[in-house]
Amino acid sequence: MMRIWVVMVVMWSLRGGIRAEERHEQGQRLMVPMTLVPDAASQGAVCLDGSLPAYHFHTGSGTAVRNWLLQFEGGGWCNDVGSCLERSRSRRGSTSLMSKYEVFSGILSNDPTMNPDFYNWNRVKLRYCDGASFAGDSEYNATINTLYFRGKRIWGAIIQDLLPKGLMFAEKALLSGCSAGGLATFIHCDEFAQLFPETTTVKCLSDAGFFLDVTDISGNNTIRPYFHDLVNLQGVLKNLNQDCLSSHLLPYQCFFPQYALRYIRTPYFILNTAYDVYQFHHIFVPPLADRRGVWNRCKLNPAACSSIQLLILQGFRVKMIESLGLFAKSRNGGMYINSCFAHCQSELQNTWFASDSPKLHNKTIAEAVGDWYFERRVTKEIDCPYPCDSTCQNSIPLNPFQECQ
């Protein structure tokens, strides 16, 4: 039953096998090769199946040669032995099964016309091969199979590999992530900031990672027991924010960003849609709460939602806005909450920065993030309720949660 959570939407990631070391001409994709971390195994920092962790690194240039952007890859979670074993036999749990090249687009693009603020930074994409948002530290031993829940060690091993490659000399740094990777930024943000001297400008960005602790349409809470089992199985609890843990009767809840956020000291930006497609489909209206498929048409096309369904979805939006209430008053925090039906908007070029990108108060996501990071102006944008925003693309594929091959 719980395996429905394993697969996350990966619509933004296109695979290919063409090598590209430098920026291509306009219209061509930047393909960045994989780098395995050679000494990771000696630290016990391995993927679910025991393979070496990996990242993709495109070097910076010019005035930004000492600026670094690290992006956690997303890809769901696993919360029991069965789903984690299945995951270990896929590209979500083994670098040996991953594409050896990764497309860098959106916030990772090296084209100044498509990524004006970060195009010439050192840009790194951390491959996700554990099942707990780079936070676990345990293992499961069976007669035939061993599962390694080593996300926290993977994070540490990649950082140790990047420091002598120039990360230790960073003048500006941004830790970001999408989906489960966005959740990882909540967990590792302050730890990342501690790597650098006070003279380094360090900030964090979560894209589609603000997963709510919320009941579904049937009145049940599906995500809470799921995260509870995940945290226990993968040894996550000891790696969560200690201030948060000491303040909650149910410590595993600190895996939820809404509870951890208030304890993060590093400047933070939250990019999310108020109608996040993954949460809509699997947390707020999970299949088990809609056995008759009453919501199927609405899930595929928000324009097909009934007035009652829209009213219920507006309730979900209200819960998200309320959960961000305290953060909205922070001095150094940034926010871009639009009303599009989407999931992950920073790595897709057409949602990050393009002629037809979503806009909020006439500002694209890229412009909002850049304004916040470089402190050009305050960026705390919250959209009006659906369907008022005409810039949203609301492009939901027939099977939005099937992993790309």
Short mmCIF file of N, CA, C and O in Angstrom, two decimals, residues 50-118:
data_model
loop_
_atom_site.label_atom_id
_atom_site.label_comp_id
_atom_site.label_asym_id
_atom_site.label_seq_id
_atom_site.Cartn_x
_atom_site.Cartn_y
_atom_site.Cartn_z
N GLY A 50 24.55 -0.22 -2.37
CA GLY A 50 25.98 -0.30 -2.10
C GLY A 50 26.85 0.35 -3.16
O GLY A 50 28.08 0.38 -3.01
N SER A 51 26.27 0.90 -4.21
CA SER A 51 27.05 1.58 -5.25
C SER A 51 27.52 2.94 -4.75
O SER A 51 26.99 3.49 -3.79
N LEU A 52 28.54 3.50 -5.43
CA LEU A 52 29.11 4.77 -5.02
C LEU A 52 28.16 5.92 -5.32
O LEU A 52 27.47 5.92 -6.33
N PRO A 53 28.12 6.93 -4.45
CA PRO A 53 27.31 8.11 -4.73
C PRO A 53 27.94 8.95 -5.84
O PRO A 53 29.11 8.76 -6.18
N ALA A 54 27.17 9.91 -6.36
CA ALA A 54 27.66 10.66 -7.51
C ALA A 54 27.04 12.05 -7.56
O ALA A 54 26.05 12.35 -6.89
N TYR A 55 27.68 12.89 -8.37
CA TYR A 55 27.14 14.23 -8.64
C TYR A 55 27.56 14.64 -10.05
O TYR A 55 28.40 14.01 -10.69
N HIS A 56 26.96 15.72 -10.54
CA HIS A 56 27.31 16.30 -11.83
C HIS A 56 27.77 17.73 -11.56
O HIS A 56 27.09 18.49 -10.86
N PHE A 57 28.91 18.11 -12.13
CA PHE A 57 29.56 19.37 -11.78
C PHE A 57 29.94 20.12 -13.05
O PHE A 57 30.69 19.61 -13.89
N HIS A 58 29.41 21.35 -13.19
CA HIS A 58 29.81 22.22 -14.29
C HIS A 58 30.46 23.46 -13.68
O HIS A 58 29.86 24.17 -12.88
N THR A 59 31.71 23.72 -14.05
CA THR A 59 32.51 24.75 -13.39
C THR A 59 32.05 26.16 -13.74
O THR A 59 31.52 26.42 -14.83
N GLY A 60 32.28 27.06 -12.79
CA GLY A 60 31.94 28.45 -12.98
C GLY A 60 33.00 29.19 -13.78
O GLY A 60 34.06 28.64 -14.11
N SER A 61 32.71 30.46 -14.06
CA SER A 61 33.64 31.23 -14.88
C SER A 61 33.51 32.71 -14.57
O SER A 61 32.56 33.16 -13.93
N GLY A 62 34.49 33.46 -15.02
CA GLY A 62 34.45 34.91 -14.91
C GLY A 62 34.33 35.40 -13.49
O GLY A 62 34.99 34.91 -12.57
N THR A 63 33.44 36.37 -13.29
CA THR A 63 33.29 36.99 -11.98
C THR A 63 32.65 36.06 -10.95
O THR A 63 32.67 36.37 -9.75
N ALA A 64 32.08 34.95 -11.39
CA ALA A 64 31.38 34.03 -10.48
C ALA A 64 32.17 32.76 -10.23
O ALA A 64 31.63 31.76 -9.76
N VAL A 65 33.46 32.76 -10.51
CA VAL A 65 34.26 31.55 -10.40
C VAL A 65 34.33 31.05 -8.95
O VAL A 65 34.63 29.87 -8.71
N ARG A 66 34.04 31.92 -7.98
CA ARG A 66 34.04 31.50 -6.58
C ARG A 66 32.63 31.45 -5.99
O ARG A 66 32.45 31.47 -4.78
N ASN A 67 31.65 31.37 -6.86
CA ASN A 67 30.26 31.22 -6.41
C ASN A 67 29.79 29.80 -6.68
O ASN A 67 30.09 29.23 -7.74
N TRP A 68 29.02 29.22 -5.75
CA TRP A 68 28.64 27.81 -5.84
C TRP A 68 27.14 27.62 -5.62
O TRP A 68 26.57 28.17 -4.67
N LEU A 69 26.53 26.82 -6.48
CA LEU A 69 25.13 26.43 -6.34
C LEU A 69 25.07 24.91 -6.30
O LEU A 69 25.51 24.24 -7.24
N LEU A 70 24.58 24.36 -5.22
CA LEU A 70 24.42 22.90 -5.07
C LEU A 70 22.93 22.58 -5.10
O LEU A 70 22.16 23.19 -4.35
N GLN A 71 22.55 21.63 -5.94
CA GLN A 71 21.15 21.29 -6.13
C GLN A 71 20.91 19.82 -5.79
O GLN A 71 21.43 18.92 -6.44
N PHE A 72 20.10 19.56 -4.74
CA PHE A 72 19.71 18.20 -4.41
C PHE A 72 18.71 17.69 -5.45
O PHE A 72 17.68 18.33 -5.70
N GLU A 73 18.97 16.52 -6.00
CA GLU A 73 18.00 15.88 -6.89
C GLU A 73 16.82 15.37 -6.07
O GLU A 73 16.97 14.94 -4.92
N GLY A 74 15.63 15.40 -6.65
CA GLY A 74 14.45 14.84 -6.00
C GLY A 74 14.19 13.42 -6.47
O GLY A 74 14.94 12.86 -7.26
N GLY A 75 13.10 12.83 -5.98
CA GLY A 75 12.76 11.49 -6.42
C GLY A 75 12.05 10.64 -5.40
O GLY A 75 12.21 9.42 -5.40
N GLY A 76 11.28 11.24 -4.50
CA GLY A 76 10.45 10.45 -3.58
C GLY A 76 11.23 9.81 -2.44
O GLY A 76 12.38 10.16 -2.16
N TRP A 77 10.59 8.86 -1.79
CA TRP A 77 11.18 8.19 -0.63
C TRP A 77 10.76 6.72 -0.61
O TRP A 77 9.94 6.29 -1.43
N CYS A 78 11.29 5.97 0.34
CA CYS A 78 10.79 4.62 0.61
C CYS A 78 10.72 4.46 2.13
O CYS A 78 11.58 4.96 2.85
N ASN A 79 9.69 3.77 2.60
CA ASN A 79 9.46 3.73 4.04
C ASN A 79 9.39 2.33 4.64
O ASN A 79 9.15 2.17 5.84
N ASP A 80 9.56 1.31 3.81
CA ASP A 80 9.60 -0.05 4.34
C ASP A 80 10.60 -0.87 3.53
O ASP A 80 11.08 -0.42 2.48
N VAL A 81 10.94 -2.05 4.03
CA VAL A 81 11.97 -2.86 3.38
C VAL A 81 11.60 -3.20 1.94
O VAL A 81 12.44 -3.14 1.04
N GLY A 82 10.34 -3.54 1.72
CA GLY A 82 9.93 -3.92 0.38
C GLY A 82 10.10 -2.80 -0.63
O GLY A 82 10.66 -3.00 -1.72
N SER A 83 9.61 -1.61 -0.29
CA SER A 83 9.71 -0.50 -1.24
C SER A 83 11.16 -0.03 -1.39
O SER A 83 11.57 0.38 -2.48
N CYS A 84 11.95 -0.12 -0.33
CA CYS A 84 13.36 0.27 -0.44
C CYS A 84 14.16 -0.74 -1.25
O CYS A 84 15.09 -0.37 -1.99
N LEU A 85 13.82 -2.02 -1.13
CA LEU A 85 14.48 -3.03 -1.94
C LEU A 85 14.16 -2.82 -3.42
O LEU A 85 15.05 -2.89 -4.29
N GLU A 86 12.90 -2.52 -3.70
CA GLU A 86 12.50 -2.23 -5.07
C GLU A 86 13.24 -1.00 -5.60
O GLU A 86 13.70 -0.97 -6.74
N ARG A 87 13.35 -0.01 -4.76
CA ARG A 87 14.05 1.22 -5.14
C ARG A 87 15.53 0.96 -5.40
O ARG A 87 16.12 1.55 -6.31
N SER A 88 16.14 0.09 -4.62
CA SER A 88 17.57 -0.21 -4.78
C SER A 88 17.89 -0.86 -6.12
O SER A 88 19.04 -0.85 -6.56
N ARG A 89 16.87 -1.41 -6.76
CA ARG A 89 17.05 -2.07 -8.05
C ARG A 89 16.65 -1.16 -9.21
O ARG A 89 16.45 -1.63 -10.33
N SER A 90 16.56 0.12 -8.93
CA SER A 90 16.20 1.10 -9.96
C SER A 90 17.20 2.25 -9.93
O SER A 90 18.07 2.31 -9.05
N ARG A 91 17.07 3.18 -10.85
CA ARG A 91 17.98 4.32 -10.88
C ARG A 91 17.76 5.25 -9.70
O ARG A 91 18.55 6.16 -9.47
N ARG A 92 16.71 5.03 -8.93
CA ARG A 92 16.49 5.83 -7.74
C ARG A 92 17.30 5.33 -6.54
O ARG A 92 17.37 6.02 -5.52
N GLY A 93 17.92 4.15 -6.67
CA GLY A 93 18.67 3.62 -5.54
C GLY A 93 20.04 3.10 -5.90
O GLY A 93 20.72 2.51 -5.06
N SER A 94 20.45 3.34 -7.15
CA SER A 94 21.74 2.82 -7.59
C SER A 94 22.32 3.70 -8.68
O SER A 94 21.68 3.91 -9.72
N THR A 95 23.52 4.22 -8.47
CA THR A 95 24.15 5.03 -9.52
C THR A 95 24.56 4.18 -10.72
O THR A 95 24.74 4.72 -11.81
N SER A 96 24.71 2.89 -10.53
CA SER A 96 25.06 2.03 -11.66
C SER A 96 23.93 1.95 -12.67
O SER A 96 24.15 1.56 -13.82
N LEU A 97 22.72 2.32 -12.27
CA LEU A 97 21.56 2.27 -13.16
C LEU A 97 21.13 3.65 -13.63
O LEU A 97 20.14 3.78 -14.35
N MET A 98 21.87 4.67 -13.24
CA MET A 98 21.53 6.04 -13.63
C MET A 98 22.14 6.42 -14.96
O MET A 98 23.15 5.86 -15.38
N SER A 99 21.54 7.41 -15.61
CA SER A 99 22.15 8.01 -16.77
C SER A 99 23.46 8.65 -16.36
O SER A 99 23.57 9.24 -15.28
N LYS A 100 24.47 8.53 -17.20
CA LYS A 100 25.78 9.07 -16.86
C LYS A 100 25.93 10.54 -17.24
O LYS A 100 26.97 11.15 -17.01
N TYR A 101 24.90 11.11 -17.84
CA TYR A 101 24.88 12.54 -18.16
C TYR A 101 23.57 13.13 -17.67
O TYR A 101 22.55 12.44 -17.64
N GLU A 102 23.60 14.39 -17.30
CA GLU A 102 22.40 15.06 -16.79
C GLU A 102 22.23 16.40 -17.50
O GLU A 102 23.19 17.15 -17.69
N VAL A 103 21.00 16.69 -17.89
CA VAL A 103 20.70 17.98 -18.50
C VAL A 103 20.69 19.06 -17.42
O VAL A 103 20.04 18.93 -16.40
N PHE A 104 21.43 20.13 -17.65
CA PHE A 104 21.41 21.29 -16.76
C PHE A 104 20.57 22.37 -17.43
O PHE A 104 20.98 22.97 -18.43
N SER A 105 19.41 22.65 -16.88
CA SER A 105 18.54 23.69 -17.40
C SER A 105 17.96 24.48 -16.24
O SER A 105 18.20 24.17 -15.07
N GLY A 106 17.19 25.52 -16.54
CA GLY A 106 16.62 26.34 -15.48
C GLY A 106 17.69 26.97 -14.62
O GLY A 106 18.62 27.61 -15.11
N ILE A 107 17.61 26.76 -13.33
CA ILE A 107 18.56 27.34 -12.39
C ILE A 107 19.97 26.78 -12.58
O ILE A 107 20.95 27.36 -12.11
N LEU A 108 20.10 25.67 -13.29
CA LEU A 108 21.40 25.05 -13.55
C LEU A 108 21.97 25.40 -14.93
O LEU A 108 23.09 25.01 -15.26
N SER A 109 21.22 26.13 -15.73
CA SER A 109 21.65 26.47 -17.09
C SER A 109 22.89 27.36 -17.07
O SER A 109 23.09 28.15 -16.16
N ASN A 110 23.70 27.23 -18.11
CA ASN A 110 24.87 28.11 -18.25
C ASN A 110 24.66 29.15 -19.35
O ASN A 110 25.61 29.73 -19.86
N ASP A 111 23.40 29.39 -19.68
CA ASP A 111 23.05 30.38 -20.70
C ASP A 111 22.54 31.64 -19.99
O ASP A 111 21.53 31.59 -19.29
N PRO A 112 23.24 32.77 -20.14
CA PRO A 112 22.82 33.99 -19.43
C PRO A 112 21.44 34.48 -19.82
O PRO A 112 20.79 35.19 -19.04
N THR A 113 20.97 34.13 -21.01
CA THR A 113 19.63 34.55 -21.42
C THR A 113 18.55 33.69 -20.77
O THR A 113 17.37 34.05 -20.80
N MET A 114 18.93 32.55 -20.21
CA MET A 114 17.98 31.64 -19.59
C MET A 114 18.14 31.52 -18.08
O MET A 114 17.27 31.00 -17.39
N ASN A 115 19.25 32.02 -17.58
CA ASN A 115 19.55 31.91 -16.14
C ASN A 115 20.44 33.10 -15.76
O ASN A 115 21.62 32.92 -15.43
N PRO A 116 19.90 34.31 -15.80
CA PRO A 116 20.73 35.52 -15.74
C PRO A 116 21.56 35.68 -14.47
O PRO A 116 22.64 36.29 -14.53
N ASP A 117 21.12 35.15 -13.34
CA ASP A 117 21.85 35.39 -12.09
C ASP A 117 22.83 34.29 -11.70
O ASP A 117 23.77 34.55 -10.94
N PHE A 118 22.65 33.08 -12.20
CA PHE A 118 23.47 31.96 -11.73
C PHE A 118 24.18 31.20 -12.86
O PHE A 118 24.80 30.17 -12.61
#
